[in-house]
GROMACS .gro file of C-alpha atoms in nm:
model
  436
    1UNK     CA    1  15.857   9.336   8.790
    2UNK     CA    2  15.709   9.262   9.133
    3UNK     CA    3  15.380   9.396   9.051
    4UNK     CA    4  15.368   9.134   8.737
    5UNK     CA    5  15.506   8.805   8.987
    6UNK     CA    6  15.224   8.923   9.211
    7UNK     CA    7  14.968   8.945   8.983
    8UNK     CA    8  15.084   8.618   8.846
    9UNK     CA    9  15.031   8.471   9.151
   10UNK     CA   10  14.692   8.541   9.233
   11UNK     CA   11  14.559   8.366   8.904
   12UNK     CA   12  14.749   8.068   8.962
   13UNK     CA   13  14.401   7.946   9.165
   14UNK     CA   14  14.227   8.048   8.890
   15UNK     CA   15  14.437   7.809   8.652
   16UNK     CA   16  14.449   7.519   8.888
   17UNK     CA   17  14.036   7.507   8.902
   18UNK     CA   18  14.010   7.574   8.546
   19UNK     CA   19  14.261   7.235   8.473
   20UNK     CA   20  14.030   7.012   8.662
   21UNK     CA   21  13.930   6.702   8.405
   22UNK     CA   22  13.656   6.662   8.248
   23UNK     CA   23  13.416   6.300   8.374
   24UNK     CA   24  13.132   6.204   8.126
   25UNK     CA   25  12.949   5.843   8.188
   26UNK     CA   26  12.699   5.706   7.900
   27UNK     CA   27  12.422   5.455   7.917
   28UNK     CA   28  12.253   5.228   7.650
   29UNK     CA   29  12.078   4.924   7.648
   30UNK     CA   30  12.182   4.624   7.370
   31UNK     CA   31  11.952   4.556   7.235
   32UNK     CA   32  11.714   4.879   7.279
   33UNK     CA   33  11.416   4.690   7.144
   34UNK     CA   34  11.271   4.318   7.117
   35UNK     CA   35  11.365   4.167   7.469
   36UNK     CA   36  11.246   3.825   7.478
   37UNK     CA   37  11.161   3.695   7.840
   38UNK     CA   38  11.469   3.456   7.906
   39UNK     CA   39  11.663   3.684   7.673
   40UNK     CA   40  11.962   3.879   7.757
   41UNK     CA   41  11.980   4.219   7.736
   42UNK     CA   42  12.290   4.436   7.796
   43UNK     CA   43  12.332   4.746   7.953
   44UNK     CA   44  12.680   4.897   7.828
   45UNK     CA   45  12.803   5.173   8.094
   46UNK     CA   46  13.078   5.402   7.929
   47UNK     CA   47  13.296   5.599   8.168
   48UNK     CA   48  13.536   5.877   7.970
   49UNK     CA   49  13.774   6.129   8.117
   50UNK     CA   50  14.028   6.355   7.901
   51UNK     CA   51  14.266   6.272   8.120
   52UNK     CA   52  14.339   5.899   8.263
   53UNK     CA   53  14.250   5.674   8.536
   54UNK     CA   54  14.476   5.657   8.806
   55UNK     CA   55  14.252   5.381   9.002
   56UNK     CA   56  13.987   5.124   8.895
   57UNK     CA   57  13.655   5.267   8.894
   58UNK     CA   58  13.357   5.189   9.168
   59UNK     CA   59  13.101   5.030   9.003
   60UNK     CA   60  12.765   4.975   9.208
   61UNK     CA   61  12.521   4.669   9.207
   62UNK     CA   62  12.235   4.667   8.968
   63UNK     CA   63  11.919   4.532   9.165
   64UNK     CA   64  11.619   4.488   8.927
   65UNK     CA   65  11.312   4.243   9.073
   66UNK     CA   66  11.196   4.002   8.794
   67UNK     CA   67  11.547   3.974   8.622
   68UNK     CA   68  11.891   3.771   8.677
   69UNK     CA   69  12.134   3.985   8.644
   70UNK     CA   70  12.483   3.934   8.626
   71UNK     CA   71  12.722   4.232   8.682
   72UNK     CA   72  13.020   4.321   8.500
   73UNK     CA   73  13.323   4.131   8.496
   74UNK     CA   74  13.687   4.216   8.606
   75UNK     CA   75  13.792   4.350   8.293
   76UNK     CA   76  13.694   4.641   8.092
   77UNK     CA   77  13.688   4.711   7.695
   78UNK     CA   78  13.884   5.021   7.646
   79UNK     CA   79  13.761   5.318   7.445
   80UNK     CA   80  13.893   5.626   7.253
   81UNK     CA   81  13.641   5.875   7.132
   82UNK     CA   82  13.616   6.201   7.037
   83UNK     CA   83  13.334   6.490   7.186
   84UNK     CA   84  13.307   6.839   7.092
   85UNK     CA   85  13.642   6.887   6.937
   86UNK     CA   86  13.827   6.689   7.264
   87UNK     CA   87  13.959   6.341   7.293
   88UNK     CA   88  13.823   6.173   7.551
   89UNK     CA   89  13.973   5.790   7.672
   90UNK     CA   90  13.783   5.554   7.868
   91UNK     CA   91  13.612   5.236   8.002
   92UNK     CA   92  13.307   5.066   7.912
   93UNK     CA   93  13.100   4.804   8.165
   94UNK     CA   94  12.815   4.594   8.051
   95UNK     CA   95  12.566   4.431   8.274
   96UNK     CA   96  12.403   4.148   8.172
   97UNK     CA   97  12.016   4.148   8.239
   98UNK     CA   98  11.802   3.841   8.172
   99UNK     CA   99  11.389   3.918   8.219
  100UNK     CA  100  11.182   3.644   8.377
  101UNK     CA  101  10.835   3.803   8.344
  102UNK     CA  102  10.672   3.944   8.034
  103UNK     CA  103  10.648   4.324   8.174
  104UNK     CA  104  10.814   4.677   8.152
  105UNK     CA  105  11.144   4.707   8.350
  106UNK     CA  106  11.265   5.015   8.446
  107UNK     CA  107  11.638   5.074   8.535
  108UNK     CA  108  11.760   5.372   8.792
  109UNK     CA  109  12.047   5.604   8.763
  110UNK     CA  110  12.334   5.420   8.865
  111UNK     CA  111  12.601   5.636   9.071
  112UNK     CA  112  12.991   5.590   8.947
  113UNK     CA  113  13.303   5.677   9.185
  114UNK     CA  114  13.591   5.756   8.950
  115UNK     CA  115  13.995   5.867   9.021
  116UNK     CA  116  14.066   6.060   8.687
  117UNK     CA  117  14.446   6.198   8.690
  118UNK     CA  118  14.516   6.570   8.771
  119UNK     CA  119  14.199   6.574   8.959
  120UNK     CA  120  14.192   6.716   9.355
  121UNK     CA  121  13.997   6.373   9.436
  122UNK     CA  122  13.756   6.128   9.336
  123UNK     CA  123  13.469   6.203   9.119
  124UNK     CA  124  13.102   6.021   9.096
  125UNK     CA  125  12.897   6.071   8.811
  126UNK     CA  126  12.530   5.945   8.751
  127UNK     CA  127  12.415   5.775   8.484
  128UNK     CA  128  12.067   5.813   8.339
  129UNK     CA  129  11.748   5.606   8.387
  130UNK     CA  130  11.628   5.402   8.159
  131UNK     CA  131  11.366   5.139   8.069
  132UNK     CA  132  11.264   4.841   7.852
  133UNK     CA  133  11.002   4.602   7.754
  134UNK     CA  134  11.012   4.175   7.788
  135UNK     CA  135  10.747   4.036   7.598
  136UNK     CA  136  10.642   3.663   7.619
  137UNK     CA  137  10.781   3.368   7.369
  138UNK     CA  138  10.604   3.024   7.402
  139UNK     CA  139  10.243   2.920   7.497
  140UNK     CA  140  10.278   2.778   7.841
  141UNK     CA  141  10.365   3.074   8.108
  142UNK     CA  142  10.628   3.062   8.334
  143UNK     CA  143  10.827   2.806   8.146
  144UNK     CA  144  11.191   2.802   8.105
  145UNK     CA  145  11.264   2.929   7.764
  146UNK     CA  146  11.628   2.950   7.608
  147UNK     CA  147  11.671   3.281   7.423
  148UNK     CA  148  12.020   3.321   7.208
  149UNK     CA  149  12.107   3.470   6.883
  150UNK     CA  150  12.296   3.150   6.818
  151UNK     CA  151  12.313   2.833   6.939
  152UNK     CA  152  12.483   2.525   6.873
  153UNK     CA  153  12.418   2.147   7.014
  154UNK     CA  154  12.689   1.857   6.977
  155UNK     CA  155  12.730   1.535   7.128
  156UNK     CA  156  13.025   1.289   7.162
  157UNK     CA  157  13.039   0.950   7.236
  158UNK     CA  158  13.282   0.746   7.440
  159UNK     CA  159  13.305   0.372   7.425
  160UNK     CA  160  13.551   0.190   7.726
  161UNK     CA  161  13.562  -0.107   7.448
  162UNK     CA  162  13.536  -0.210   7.132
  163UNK     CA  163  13.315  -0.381   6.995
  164UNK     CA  164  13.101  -0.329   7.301
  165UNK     CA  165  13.055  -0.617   7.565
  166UNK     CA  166  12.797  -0.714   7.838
  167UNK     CA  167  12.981  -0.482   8.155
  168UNK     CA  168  13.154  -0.202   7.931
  169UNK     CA  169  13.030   0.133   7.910
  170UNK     CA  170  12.924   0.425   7.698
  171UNK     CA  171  12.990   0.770   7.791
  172UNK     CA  172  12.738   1.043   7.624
  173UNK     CA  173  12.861   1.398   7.640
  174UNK     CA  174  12.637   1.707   7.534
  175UNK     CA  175  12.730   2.009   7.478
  176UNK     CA  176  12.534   2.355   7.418
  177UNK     CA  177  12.703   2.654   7.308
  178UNK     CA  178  12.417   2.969   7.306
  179UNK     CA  179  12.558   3.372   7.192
  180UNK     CA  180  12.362   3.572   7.413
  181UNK     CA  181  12.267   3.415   7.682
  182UNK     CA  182  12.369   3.370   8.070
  183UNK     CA  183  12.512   3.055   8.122
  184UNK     CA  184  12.340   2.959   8.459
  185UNK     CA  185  11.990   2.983   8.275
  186UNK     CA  186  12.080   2.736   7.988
  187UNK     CA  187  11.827   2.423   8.087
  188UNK     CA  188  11.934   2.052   8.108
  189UNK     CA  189  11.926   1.876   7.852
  190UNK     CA  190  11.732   1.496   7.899
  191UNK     CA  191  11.979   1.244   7.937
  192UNK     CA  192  11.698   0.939   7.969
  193UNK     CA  193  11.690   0.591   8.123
  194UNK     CA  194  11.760   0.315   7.898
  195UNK     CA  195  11.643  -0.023   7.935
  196UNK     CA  196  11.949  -0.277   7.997
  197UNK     CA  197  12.150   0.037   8.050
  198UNK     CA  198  12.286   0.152   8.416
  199UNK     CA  199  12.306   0.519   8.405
  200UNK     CA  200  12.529   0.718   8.619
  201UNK     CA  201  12.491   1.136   8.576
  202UNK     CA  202  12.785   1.363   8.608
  203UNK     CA  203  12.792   1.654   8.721
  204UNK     CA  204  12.741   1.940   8.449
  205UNK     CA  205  13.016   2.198   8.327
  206UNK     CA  206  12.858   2.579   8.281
  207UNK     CA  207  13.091   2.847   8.201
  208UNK     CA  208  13.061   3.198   8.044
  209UNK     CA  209  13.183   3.245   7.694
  210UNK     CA  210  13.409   3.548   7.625
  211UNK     CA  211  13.406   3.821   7.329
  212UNK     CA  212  13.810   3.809   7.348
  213UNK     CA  213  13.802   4.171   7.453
  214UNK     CA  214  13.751   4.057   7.834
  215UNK     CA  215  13.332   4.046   7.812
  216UNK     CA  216  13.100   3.811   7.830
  217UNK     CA  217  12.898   3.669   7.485
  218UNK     CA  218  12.686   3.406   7.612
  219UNK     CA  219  12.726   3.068   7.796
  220UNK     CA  220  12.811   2.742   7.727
  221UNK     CA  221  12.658   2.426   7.953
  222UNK     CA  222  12.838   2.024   7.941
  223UNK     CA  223  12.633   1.754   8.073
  224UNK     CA  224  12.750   1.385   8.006
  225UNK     CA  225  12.588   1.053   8.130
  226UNK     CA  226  12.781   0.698   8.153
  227UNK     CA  227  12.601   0.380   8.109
  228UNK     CA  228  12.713   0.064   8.158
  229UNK     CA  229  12.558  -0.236   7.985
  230UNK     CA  230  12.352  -0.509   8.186
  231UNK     CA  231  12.306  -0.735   7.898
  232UNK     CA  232  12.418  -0.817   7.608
  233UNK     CA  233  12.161  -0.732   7.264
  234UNK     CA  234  12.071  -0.420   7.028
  235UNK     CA  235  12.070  -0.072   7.278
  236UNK     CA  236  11.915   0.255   7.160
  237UNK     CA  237  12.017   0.581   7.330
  238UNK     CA  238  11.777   0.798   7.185
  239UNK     CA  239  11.795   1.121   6.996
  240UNK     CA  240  11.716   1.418   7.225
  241UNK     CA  241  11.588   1.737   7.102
  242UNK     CA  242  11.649   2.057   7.256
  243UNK     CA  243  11.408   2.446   7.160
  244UNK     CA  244  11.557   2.763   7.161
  245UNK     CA  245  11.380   3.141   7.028
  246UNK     CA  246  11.643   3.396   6.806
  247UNK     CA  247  11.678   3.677   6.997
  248UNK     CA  248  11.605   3.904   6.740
  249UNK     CA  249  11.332   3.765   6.551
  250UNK     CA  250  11.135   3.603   6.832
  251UNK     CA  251  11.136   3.291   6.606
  252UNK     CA  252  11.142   2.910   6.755
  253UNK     CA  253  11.389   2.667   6.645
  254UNK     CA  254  11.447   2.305   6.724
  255UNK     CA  255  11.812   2.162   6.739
  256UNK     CA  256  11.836   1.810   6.800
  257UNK     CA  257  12.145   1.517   6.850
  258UNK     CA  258  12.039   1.190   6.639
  259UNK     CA  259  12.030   0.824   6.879
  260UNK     CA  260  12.300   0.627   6.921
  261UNK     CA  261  12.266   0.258   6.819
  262UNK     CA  262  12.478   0.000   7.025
  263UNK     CA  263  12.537  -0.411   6.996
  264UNK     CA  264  12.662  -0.592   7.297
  265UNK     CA  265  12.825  -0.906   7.297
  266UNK     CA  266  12.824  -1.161   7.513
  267UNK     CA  267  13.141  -1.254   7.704
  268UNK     CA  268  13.395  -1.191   8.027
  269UNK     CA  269  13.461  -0.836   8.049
  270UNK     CA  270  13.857  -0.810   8.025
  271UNK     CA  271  14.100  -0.523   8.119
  272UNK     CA  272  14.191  -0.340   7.782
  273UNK     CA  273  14.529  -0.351   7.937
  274UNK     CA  274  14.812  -0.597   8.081
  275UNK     CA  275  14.883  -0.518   8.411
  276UNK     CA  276  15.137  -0.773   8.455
  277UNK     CA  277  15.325  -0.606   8.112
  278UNK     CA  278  15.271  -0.214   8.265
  279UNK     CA  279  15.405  -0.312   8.606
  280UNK     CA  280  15.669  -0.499   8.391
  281UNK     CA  281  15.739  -0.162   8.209
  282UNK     CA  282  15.795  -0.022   8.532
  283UNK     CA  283  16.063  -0.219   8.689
  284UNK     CA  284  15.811  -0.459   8.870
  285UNK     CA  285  15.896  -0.774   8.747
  286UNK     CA  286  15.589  -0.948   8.854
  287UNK     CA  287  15.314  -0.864   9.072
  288UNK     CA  288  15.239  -1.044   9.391
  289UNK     CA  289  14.874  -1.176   9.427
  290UNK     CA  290  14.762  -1.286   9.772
  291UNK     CA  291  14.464  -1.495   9.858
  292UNK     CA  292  14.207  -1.387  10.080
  293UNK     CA  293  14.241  -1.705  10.280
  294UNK     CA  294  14.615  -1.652  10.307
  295UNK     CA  295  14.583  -1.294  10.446
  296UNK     CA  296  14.281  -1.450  10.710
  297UNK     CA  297  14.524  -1.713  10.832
  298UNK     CA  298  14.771  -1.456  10.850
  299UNK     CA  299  14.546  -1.221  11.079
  300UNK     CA  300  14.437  -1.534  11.286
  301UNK     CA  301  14.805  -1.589  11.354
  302UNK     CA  302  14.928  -1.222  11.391
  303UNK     CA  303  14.625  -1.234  11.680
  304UNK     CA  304  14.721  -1.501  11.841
  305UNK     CA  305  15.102  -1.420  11.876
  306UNK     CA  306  14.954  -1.077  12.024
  307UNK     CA  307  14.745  -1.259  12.286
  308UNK     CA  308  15.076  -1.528  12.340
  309UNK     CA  309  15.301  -1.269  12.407
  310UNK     CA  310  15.050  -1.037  12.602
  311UNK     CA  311  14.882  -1.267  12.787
  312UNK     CA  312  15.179  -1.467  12.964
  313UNK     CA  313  15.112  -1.322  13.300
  314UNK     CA  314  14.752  -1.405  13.267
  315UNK     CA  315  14.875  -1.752  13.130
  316UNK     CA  316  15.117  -1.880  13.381
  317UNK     CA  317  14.902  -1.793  13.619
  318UNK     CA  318  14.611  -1.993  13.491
  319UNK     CA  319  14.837  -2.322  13.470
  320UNK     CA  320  14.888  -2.276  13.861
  321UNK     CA  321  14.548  -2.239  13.919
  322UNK     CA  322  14.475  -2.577  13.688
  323UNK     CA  323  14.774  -2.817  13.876
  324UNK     CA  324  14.667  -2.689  14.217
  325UNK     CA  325  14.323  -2.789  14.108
  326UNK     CA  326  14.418  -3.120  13.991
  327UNK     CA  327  14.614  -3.175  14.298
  328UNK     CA  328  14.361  -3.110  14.515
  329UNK     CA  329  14.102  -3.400  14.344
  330UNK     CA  330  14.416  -3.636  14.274
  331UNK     CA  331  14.409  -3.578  14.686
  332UNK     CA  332  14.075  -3.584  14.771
  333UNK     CA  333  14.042  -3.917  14.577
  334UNK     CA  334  14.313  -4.114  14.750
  335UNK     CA  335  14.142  -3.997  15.071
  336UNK     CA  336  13.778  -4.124  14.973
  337UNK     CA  337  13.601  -4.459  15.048
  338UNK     CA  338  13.601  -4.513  14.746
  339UNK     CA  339  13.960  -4.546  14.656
  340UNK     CA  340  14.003  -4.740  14.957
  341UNK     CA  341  13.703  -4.973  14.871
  342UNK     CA  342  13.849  -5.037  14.493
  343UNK     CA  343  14.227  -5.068  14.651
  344UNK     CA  344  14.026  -5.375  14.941
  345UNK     CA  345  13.898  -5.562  14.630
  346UNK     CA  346  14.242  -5.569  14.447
  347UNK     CA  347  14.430  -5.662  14.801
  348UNK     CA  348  14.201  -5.925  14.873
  349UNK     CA  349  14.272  -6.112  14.573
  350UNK     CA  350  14.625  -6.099  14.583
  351UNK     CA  351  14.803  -6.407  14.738
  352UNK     CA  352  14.878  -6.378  14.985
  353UNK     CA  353  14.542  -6.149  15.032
  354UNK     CA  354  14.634  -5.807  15.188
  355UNK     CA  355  14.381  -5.659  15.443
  356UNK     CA  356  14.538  -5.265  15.440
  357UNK     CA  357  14.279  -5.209  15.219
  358UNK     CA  358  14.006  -5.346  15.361
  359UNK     CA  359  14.115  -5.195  15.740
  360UNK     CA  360  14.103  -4.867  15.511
  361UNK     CA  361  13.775  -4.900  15.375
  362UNK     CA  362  13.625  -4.963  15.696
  363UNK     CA  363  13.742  -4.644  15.873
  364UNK     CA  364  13.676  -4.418  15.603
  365UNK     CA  365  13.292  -4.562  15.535
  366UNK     CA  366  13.198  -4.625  15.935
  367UNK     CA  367  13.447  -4.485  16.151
  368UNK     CA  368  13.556  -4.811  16.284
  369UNK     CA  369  13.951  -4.911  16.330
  370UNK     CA  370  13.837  -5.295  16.336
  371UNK     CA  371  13.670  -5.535  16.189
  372UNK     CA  372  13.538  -5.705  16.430
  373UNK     CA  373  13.328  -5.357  16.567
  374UNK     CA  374  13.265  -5.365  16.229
  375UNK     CA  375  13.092  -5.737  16.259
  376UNK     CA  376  12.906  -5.616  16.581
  377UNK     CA  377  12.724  -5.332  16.465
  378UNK     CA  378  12.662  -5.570  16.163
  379UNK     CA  379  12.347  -5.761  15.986
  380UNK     CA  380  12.416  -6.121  16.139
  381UNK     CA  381  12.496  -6.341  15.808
  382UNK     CA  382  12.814  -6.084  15.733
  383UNK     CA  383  12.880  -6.085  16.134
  384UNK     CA  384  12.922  -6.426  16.060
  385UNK     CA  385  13.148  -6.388  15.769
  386UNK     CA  386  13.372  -6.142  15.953
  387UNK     CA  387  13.409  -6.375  16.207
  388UNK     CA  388  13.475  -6.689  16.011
  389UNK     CA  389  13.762  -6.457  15.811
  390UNK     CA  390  13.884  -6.334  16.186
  391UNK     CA  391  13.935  -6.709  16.282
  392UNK     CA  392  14.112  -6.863  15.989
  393UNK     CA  393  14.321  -6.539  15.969
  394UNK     CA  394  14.404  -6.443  16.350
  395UNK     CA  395  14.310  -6.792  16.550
  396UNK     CA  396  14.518  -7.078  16.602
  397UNK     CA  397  14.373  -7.254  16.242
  398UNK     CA  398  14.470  -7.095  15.975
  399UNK     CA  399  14.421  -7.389  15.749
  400UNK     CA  400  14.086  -7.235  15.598
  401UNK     CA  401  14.163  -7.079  15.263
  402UNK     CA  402  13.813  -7.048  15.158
  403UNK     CA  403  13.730  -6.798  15.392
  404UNK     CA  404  13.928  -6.540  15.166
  405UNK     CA  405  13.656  -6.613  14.864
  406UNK     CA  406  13.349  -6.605  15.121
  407UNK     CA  407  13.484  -6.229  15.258
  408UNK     CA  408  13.491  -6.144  14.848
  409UNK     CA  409  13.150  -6.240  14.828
  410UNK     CA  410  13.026  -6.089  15.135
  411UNK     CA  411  13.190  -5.760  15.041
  412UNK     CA  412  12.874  -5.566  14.834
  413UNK     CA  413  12.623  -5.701  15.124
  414UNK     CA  414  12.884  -5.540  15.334
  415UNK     CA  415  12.938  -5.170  15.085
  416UNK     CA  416  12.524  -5.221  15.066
  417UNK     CA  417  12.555  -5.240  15.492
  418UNK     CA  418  12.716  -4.955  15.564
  419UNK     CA  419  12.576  -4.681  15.316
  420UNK     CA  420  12.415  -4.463  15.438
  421UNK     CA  421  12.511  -4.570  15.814
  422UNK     CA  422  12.697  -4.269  15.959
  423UNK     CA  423  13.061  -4.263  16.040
  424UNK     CA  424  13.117  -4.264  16.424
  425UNK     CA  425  13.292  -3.920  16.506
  426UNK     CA  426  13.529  -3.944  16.747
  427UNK     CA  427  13.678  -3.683  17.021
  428UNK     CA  428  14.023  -3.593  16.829
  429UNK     CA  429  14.199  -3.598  17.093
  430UNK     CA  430  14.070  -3.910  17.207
  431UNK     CA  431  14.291  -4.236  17.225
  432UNK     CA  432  14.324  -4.534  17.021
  433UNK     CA  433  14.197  -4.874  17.130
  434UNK     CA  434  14.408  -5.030  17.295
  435UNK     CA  435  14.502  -5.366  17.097
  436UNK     CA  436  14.337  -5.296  16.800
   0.00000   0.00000   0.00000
C-alpha cells in the first residue's frame, strides 16, 4: 500500500504538465482578394483555448505605412469550434485596414498575451504573416475615393416657417450611410453657396456603424447646412451628387440628392410662437418690457446717487472753498476805488449831498485824507473846483448850492487826474494830520 501512494505521487507532476490547455490563434484577411485603394479590408484574429479565459486578452497595435488602420474595438464576437476531435471556445478580433496607395502590403506576425484557465500563467501566441494587394480605382491619382459594398445617401429638409418668408431659414441635412468602410475616410459632401441665401455650416456627425455582435460594419457621416433667406423670390438649393466604387466589383456608381426649390415671401418675420401666451402658461401673467431709454436714465441716476452719497466729504468741502472765495471778492470789492468812486457819485447826489464817499475815494485812489491836498497836487481848473466846493461847504457862505453840480461835473476830469498818479505810501506808524 505505501509503495502504490508513493508511486502515485511521483506521477502527479507528470499529470499536472500533461493538463496544461491547449492556445491556438488564427489569421485571415476579409476579403482575401480585390482590395480597392480606399477600401477596407479586415483582418479577423481568432484566439481559441479548450479551456476559458480567465482575463481579457493583450492585443498589440497593428502599424502598417500606407494604410489607416483602425484596431479592434472593446468587444469581441465569441466563437465555438471544433479541431481534431476537441472543442475549442474562443474570441475573434478584427482590424480594420484601409490602403491609401495602389501597392502590395505585407502584414507581420502579430504576438498575443493570453490567461487561459488551469494554466501555470499567461500564454503568447504568434500569429502568421500575411500579405495583400490594393490596386487603383479612378483616373486621377491620389484622390479621395469612397470604397463600400453599400452605400446609401438621404437628405432632409427643415423649414423654421411656413410658407417661407424673407429672414426664415432652411436647414439641409445629409446623410451617408457606406457598409464597409471607416467612417473618418467618408468625404464631405458639397453643401454650396446660394445666391440670396446666408449659409451657416455645422459641424458634421461621423460615427462607426455596428454588426450587432459588438464589431464594426462601416461608417456613417451627417453634415447639415442652415440658410437663412436675404430676399424674398424663387431659391434653388441644388442637387448634389456624391461617387462611390463596390468593393467587390471595382465598379463606379453615382448616388445623388435631387435640389430643393424654395419661394419666399415678402413680409415681417414673426415669432411662430406667443410669448406673452407661453409665459402666460407658466404663471407669468404678463411680461415686463423696459425701454432702453428707461434703463439709461436709470443708470444715469443709480450713478449719480453713488457719486452723492460718496462724494459728500469731497462736496462739503468744495462749498467752503466756494463761500470763502466769494467772501474774499465780496471783500476785496468794498475795499477798492472803485466801490468807493461809484458809492461818491450816489452820495453826492443825495440831498443833502454826503461827502463819506468822496473822502473815501480820495484815499483809496491817491493816498490823500483831504481834499484840499487833493486840490494842491491838482491840474488848476479842478483846484479851482475843489476850492469853490471847500468854500460854500466849510466857509462862512454856505448859500452856494451850485457848487454841488460843478463838483459832479468835475468828478471824471478828477477819476481822469488821478489814474495812474501813485498813491502816497505812508510810514504806518506815522500820525494823522492834525485837523484834517
Amino acid at each position: 500500500m505505501k509503495r502504490l501512494l508513493t508511486l502515485l505521487l511521483c506521477c502527479l507532476p507528470v499529470w499536472v504538465l500533461a493538463a496544461e490547455p491547449e492556445v491556438r490563434v488564427q489569421a485571415r484577411l476579409v476579403p482575401a482578394d480585390k482590395v480597392l485603394v480606399g477600401g477596407t479590408v479586415g483582418l479577423e484574429v481568432d484566439l481559441l483555448v479548450d479551456t476559458w479565459f480567465t482575463a481579457a486578452p493583450i492585443l498589440p497595435k497593428l502599424d502598417l505605412p500606407g494604410t489607416v488602420v483602425n484596431p479592434p474595438g472593446g468587444e469581441a464576437q465569441k466563437l465555438t469550434e471544433q479541431h481534431d476531435g476537441k472543442p475549442f471556445f474562443g474570441l475573434r478580433f478584427t482590424y480594420q485596414i484601409t490602403p491609401q496607395a495602389a501597392r502590395q502590403f505585407a502584414i507581420p506576425a502579430l504576438e498575443f498575451q493570453v490567461r487561459p484557465g488551469q494554466a501555470s500563467g499567461p500564454v503568447t501566441v504568434r500569429s502568421q504573416p500575411l500579405a495583400f494587394v490594393a490596386k487603383a480605382v479612378g483616373t486621377k491619382a491620389g484622390e479621395q475615393h469612397l470604397v463600400a459594398r453599400n452605400l446609401t445617401f438621404t437628405q432632409d429638409i427643415q423649414r423654421s416657417h411656413d410658407p417661407l418668408r424673407a429672414g426664415d431659414s432652411i436647414t439641409r441635412r445629409l446623410t451617408i450611410r457606406a457598409e464597409g468602410a471607416q467612417a473618418m475616410l467618408i468625404p464631405p459632401p458639397e453643401l454650396a453657396e446660394v445666391k440670396g441665401l446666408k449659409r451657416y455650416l455645422q459641424t458634421p456627425k461621423v460615427q462607426p456603424l455596428g454588426d450587432g455582435r459588438g464589431g464594426i460594419d462601416g461608417g456613417s457621416r451627417e453634415d447639415s447646412a442652415t440658410y437663412v433667406i436675404g430676399e424674398a423670390g424663387h431659391l434653388i438649393l441644388p442637387a448634389i451628387e456624391l461617387t462611390w466604387w463596390d468593393a467587390a466589383s471595382g465598379e463606379a456608381h453615382t448616388v445623388s440628392v435631387p435640389a430643393v426649390e424654395l419661394d419666399a415671401a415678402k413680409g415681417s418675420y414673426q415669432a411662430p410662437f406667443s410669448i406673452s401666451e407661453d409665459l402666460h402658461a407658466l404663471g407669468q401673467k404678463a411680461r415686463v418690457r423696459i425701454s432702453g431709454y428707461w434703463l439709461l436714465l436709470g443708470a444715469v441716476l443709480v450713478v449719480a446717487g453713488c457719486l452723492v452719497f460718496f462724494g459728500r466729504p469731497w462736496g462739503r468741502a468744495a462749498l467752503s472753498a466756494l463761500q470763502r472765495w466769494r467772501a474774499t471778492r465780496q471783500k476785496a470789492r468794498l475795499e477798492s476805488a472803485g466801490y468807493a468812486w461809484k458809492l461818491a457819485r450816489q452820495q453826492l447826489q443825495m440831498r443833502p449831498a454826503q461827502l463819506g464817499g468822496l473822502y473815501l475815494w480820495v484815499r483809496r485812489s491817491t493816498g490823500y485824507r483831504t481834499l484840499s491836498a487833493l486840490s494842491g497836487a491838482s491840474p488848476e481848473r479842478i483846484e479851482n473846483r475843489l476850492l469853490a466846493f471847500l468854500k460854500s461847504r466849510y466857509g462862512a457862505d454856505q448859500a452856494a448850492s451850485g457848487t454841488t453840480a460843478d463838483l459832479m461835473q468835475a468828478l471824471p476830469d478828477m477819476q481822469r487826474a488821478v489814474t495812474g498818479r501813485k498813491t502816497v505810501n505812508r510810514a504806518v506808524h506815522g500820525l494823522k494830520p492834525l485837523n484834517p
